[in-house]
Structure formats: C-alpha cells, structure tokens
Amino acid sequence: MNRLVAALAFAAQKHRDQRRKDLAASPYINHPIALANVLANEVGIDDERVLIAAVLHDTIEDTNTTEQELVREFGKEISDIVMEVTDDKSLPKAERKRRQIEHASTISRRAKLVKLADKICNLRDIHNSPPADWSLERKQEYYEWAKAVVNGLRGVHPALEHLFDEACKTRP
C-alpha cells in the first residue's frame, strides 16, 4: 500500500495545476483516482502494479514527467505499463486515436486493464460532467471511438468489460 500512496502523491504533485474540461473545472487528479477506484473497488483488482499504473497513467502524456523518472520512482515494470497506454503527443490527434485502436489488442494484460478503466471513466465523465465545449456530435464520436478501442481489449476482464458496456448505454 505504501507504493500506491506514493504514486497518488506523485500524480497529485504532477497534475496539481491541471483541471478537467467540465463546467466545474474539476481537479485533474480525480480522473486517475477514479481509474484506481474502478479497478480496485468495482471489480476487485488487487494487483498493485495495475493500480499504481492507473494512478500514473497520464503523467507522461499530460505533465513534464519522463519515462526515466517513472522508472526511478516506481520501477521499470510499472513504467512499462504506463508507456503502453501513453499517446505520443508529437503525432496529430487523429493519428493518436487511430493508433490506440490499432494497438489495443497488442498491449499487455495489465495495460489493457488500465486502458479499459480509462475508457469507462471517460464515458462516465462525458455522461455526468462533459467537457463544457463538446457538442453532442463530439460526445457521440467519442463513444464510438472508445468502443473501437475496447473491442481490441476484450477478453481481458469480463467484469470490466461489463462496466464499459453499461457506460455505453448512457450514450448521448
């Protein structure tokens, strides 16, 4: 548990100035905590590496965190999981989205769990507190794209997949 708390503190520090795009401008750290909560408390995953990677999953992509920093702080195994779910921000958005669909079936089991929890939380957020500037069409497009990504993750965890399917039922 100490490593998980250390990851929470690390992620909170890294995301400290970031806000979500909802009307309330919620603290960004709520998102990685929600992933860990889905994994641990909704489907009973107790693999510490998965939970830590869930908490850290956006640190490379959305902060100034480096892969070397994650290796130093949390080890190569956790860093590798985070890297598997990290988009290359130097690529155009459409290419990043295409690559997520293309690579979903090839990532490790642990990375698939994190990615699936991420998609569940994103759909829930779009339903409950959507980005303020997103049109109905953009929300619907996100749901369709998330389904395409998750199709490549299927078979990894039936309970998580069920939660995703339930979240899909809230499509705008």
Short mmCIF file of C-alpha atoms in Angstrom, two decimals:
data_model
loop_
_atom_site.label_atom_id
_atom_site.label_comp_id
_atom_site.label_asym_id
_atom_site.label_seq_id
_atom_site.Cartn_x
_atom_site.Cartn_y
_atom_site.Cartn_z
CA MET A 1 0.00 0.00 0.00
CA ASN A 2 2.90 2.38 0.61
CA ARG A 3 3.85 2.34 -3.09
CA LEU A 4 0.25 3.12 -4.10
CA VAL A 5 0.12 6.07 -1.70
CA ALA A 6 3.48 7.25 -3.07
CA ALA A 7 2.04 7.05 -6.60
CA LEU A 8 -1.01 9.06 -5.52
CA ALA A 9 1.22 11.75 -4.01
CA PHE A 10 3.43 11.76 -7.14
CA ALA A 11 0.44 12.05 -9.51
CA ALA A 12 -1.18 14.74 -7.34
CA GLN A 13 2.02 16.78 -7.48
CA LYS A 14 2.42 16.32 -11.23
CA HIS A 15 -1.22 17.16 -12.00
CA ARG A 16 -1.50 19.89 -9.34
CA ASP A 17 -2.23 22.74 -11.74
CA GLN A 18 -4.42 20.79 -14.16
CA ARG A 19 -8.19 20.87 -14.34
CA ARG A 20 -10.71 18.74 -16.23
CA LYS A 21 -12.65 20.36 -19.07
CA ASP A 22 -16.06 20.09 -17.36
CA LEU A 23 -18.05 23.15 -16.29
CA ALA A 24 -16.82 22.82 -12.71
CA ALA A 25 -13.18 22.59 -13.87
CA SER A 26 -12.70 19.61 -11.54
CA PRO A 27 -9.19 18.84 -10.31
CA TYR A 28 -7.49 16.57 -12.85
CA ILE A 29 -6.24 14.18 -10.15
CA ASN A 30 -9.84 13.00 -9.71
CA HIS A 31 -9.50 11.14 -13.04
CA PRO A 32 -6.57 8.83 -12.18
CA ILE A 33 -8.06 8.21 -8.74
CA ALA A 34 -11.33 7.21 -10.42
CA LEU A 35 -9.45 4.64 -12.53
CA ALA A 36 -7.85 3.07 -9.47
CA ASN A 37 -11.24 3.05 -7.74
CA VAL A 38 -12.94 1.27 -10.65
CA LEU A 39 -10.19 -1.33 -10.75
CA ALA A 40 -9.89 -1.93 -7.01
CA ASN A 41 -13.38 -1.35 -5.67
CA GLU A 42 -15.74 -2.04 -8.55
CA VAL A 43 -14.08 -5.17 -9.96
CA GLY A 44 -11.72 -6.26 -7.17
CA ILE A 45 -8.36 -5.98 -8.91
CA ASP A 46 -5.65 -6.05 -6.26
CA ASP A 47 -2.55 -6.14 -8.49
CA GLU A 48 -0.54 -3.29 -7.05
CA ARG A 49 1.26 -2.71 -10.36
CA VAL A 50 -2.03 -2.20 -12.19
CA LEU A 51 -3.36 0.18 -9.54
CA ILE A 52 -0.15 2.22 -9.47
CA ALA A 53 -0.04 2.38 -13.27
CA ALA A 54 -3.67 3.53 -13.27
CA VAL A 55 -2.82 6.40 -10.92
CA LEU A 56 0.19 7.34 -13.06
CA HIS A 57 -1.33 6.63 -16.48
CA ASP A 58 -1.47 10.26 -17.68
CA THR A 59 1.71 11.59 -16.10
CA ILE A 60 3.93 11.08 -19.17
CA GLU A 61 1.29 12.25 -21.62
CA ASP A 62 -0.01 15.28 -19.73
CA THR A 63 2.81 16.50 -17.47
CA ASN A 64 6.56 17.01 -17.65
CA THR A 65 7.20 13.53 -16.22
CA THR A 66 9.75 11.43 -18.07
CA GLU A 67 9.90 7.68 -18.52
CA GLN A 68 13.23 7.68 -16.66
CA GLU A 69 11.61 9.45 -13.72
CA LEU A 70 8.88 6.78 -13.53
CA VAL A 71 11.49 4.02 -13.72
CA ARG A 72 13.47 5.66 -10.91
CA GLU A 73 10.44 6.25 -8.68
CA PHE A 74 8.31 3.15 -9.39
CA GLY A 75 10.41 0.65 -11.33
CA LYS A 76 10.59 -0.48 -14.93
CA GLU A 77 7.58 -2.80 -14.75
CA ILE A 78 5.17 -0.01 -13.76
CA SER A 79 6.81 2.45 -16.14
CA ASP A 80 6.36 -0.04 -18.99
CA ILE A 81 2.62 -0.30 -18.27
CA VAL A 82 2.29 3.48 -18.25
CA MET A 83 4.23 3.76 -21.51
CA GLU A 84 1.95 1.22 -23.17
CA VAL A 85 -1.10 3.41 -22.50
CA THR A 86 0.62 6.71 -23.30
CA ASP A 87 -0.09 8.51 -26.56
CA ASP A 88 2.73 10.12 -28.49
CA LYS A 89 1.70 13.78 -28.25
CA SER A 90 4.02 14.69 -31.15
CA LEU A 91 1.54 13.00 -33.50
CA PRO A 92 -1.67 14.59 -34.75
CA LYS A 93 -4.76 13.76 -32.70
CA ALA A 94 -6.36 11.66 -35.46
CA GLU A 95 -3.21 9.55 -35.74
CA ARG A 96 -3.03 9.06 -31.96
CA LYS A 97 -6.65 7.91 -31.93
CA ARG A 98 -6.05 5.55 -34.85
CA ARG A 99 -3.02 4.05 -33.11
CA GLN A 100 -5.00 3.42 -29.92
CA ILE A 101 -7.46 1.33 -31.90
CA GLU A 102 -4.69 -0.42 -33.82
CA HIS A 103 -2.54 -1.26 -30.78
CA ALA A 104 -5.25 -2.11 -28.23
CA SER A 105 -5.06 -5.84 -28.87
CA THR A 106 -1.25 -5.92 -28.67
CA ILE A 107 -0.64 -4.30 -25.28
CA SER A 108 -0.02 -6.31 -22.11
CA ARG A 109 -2.81 -7.62 -19.91
CA ARG A 110 -2.04 -5.07 -17.21
CA ALA A 111 -2.03 -2.20 -19.71
CA LYS A 112 -5.36 -3.44 -21.10
CA LEU A 113 -6.88 -3.24 -17.61
CA VAL A 114 -5.69 0.35 -17.20
CA LYS A 115 -6.87 1.31 -20.70
CA LEU A 116 -10.28 -0.27 -20.12
CA ALA A 117 -10.71 1.56 -16.81
CA ASP A 118 -9.69 4.79 -18.54
CA LYS A 119 -12.37 4.37 -21.20
CA ILE A 120 -15.01 3.54 -18.54
CA CYS A 121 -14.14 6.65 -16.54
CA ASN A 122 -14.08 8.85 -19.64
CA LEU A 123 -17.55 7.69 -20.73
CA ARG A 124 -18.88 8.23 -17.23
CA ASP A 125 -17.38 11.72 -17.19
CA ILE A 126 -18.83 12.58 -20.59
CA HIS A 127 -22.23 11.48 -19.33
CA ASN A 128 -22.10 13.07 -15.85
CA SER A 129 -19.93 16.16 -16.36
CA PRO A 130 -18.99 16.56 -20.02
CA PRO A 131 -16.38 18.95 -21.32
CA ALA A 132 -18.09 22.32 -21.47
CA ASP A 133 -17.29 22.95 -25.13
CA TRP A 134 -18.16 19.50 -26.52
CA SER A 135 -21.06 19.29 -28.94
CA LEU A 136 -23.47 16.36 -28.98
CA GLU A 137 -21.74 15.11 -32.11
CA ARG A 138 -18.31 15.16 -30.47
CA LYS A 139 -19.63 13.23 -27.46
CA GLN A 140 -21.18 10.62 -29.74
CA GLU A 141 -17.96 10.35 -31.76
CA TYR A 142 -16.01 9.74 -28.54
CA TYR A 143 -18.35 6.90 -27.56
CA GLU A 144 -17.91 5.27 -30.98
CA TRP A 145 -14.14 5.63 -30.89
CA ALA A 146 -13.99 4.26 -27.31
CA LYS A 147 -15.95 1.19 -28.46
CA ALA A 148 -13.43 0.63 -31.26
CA VAL A 149 -10.54 0.79 -28.77
CA VAL A 150 -12.27 -1.51 -26.29
CA ASN A 151 -13.01 -4.08 -29.00
CA GLY A 152 -9.25 -4.68 -29.06
CA LEU A 153 -9.15 -5.07 -25.28
CA ARG A 154 -11.98 -7.60 -24.96
CA GLY A 155 -11.27 -10.89 -23.29
CA VAL A 156 -9.05 -9.38 -20.61
CA HIS A 157 -11.62 -8.94 -17.81
CA PRO A 158 -15.35 -9.69 -18.22
CA ALA A 159 -16.44 -7.57 -15.24
CA LEU A 160 -14.58 -4.50 -16.52
CA GLU A 161 -15.97 -5.10 -20.00
CA HIS A 162 -19.46 -5.23 -18.49
CA LEU A 163 -18.88 -1.88 -16.79
CA PHE A 164 -17.78 -0.45 -20.13
CA ASP A 165 -20.88 -1.85 -21.85
CA GLU A 166 -23.06 -0.31 -19.12
CA ALA A 167 -21.32 3.05 -19.56
CA CYS A 168 -22.00 2.81 -23.32
CA LYS A 169 -25.72 2.67 -22.59
CA THR A 170 -25.51 6.31 -21.46
CA ARG A 171 -24.53 7.43 -24.95
CA PRO A 172 -25.92 10.90 -25.64
#
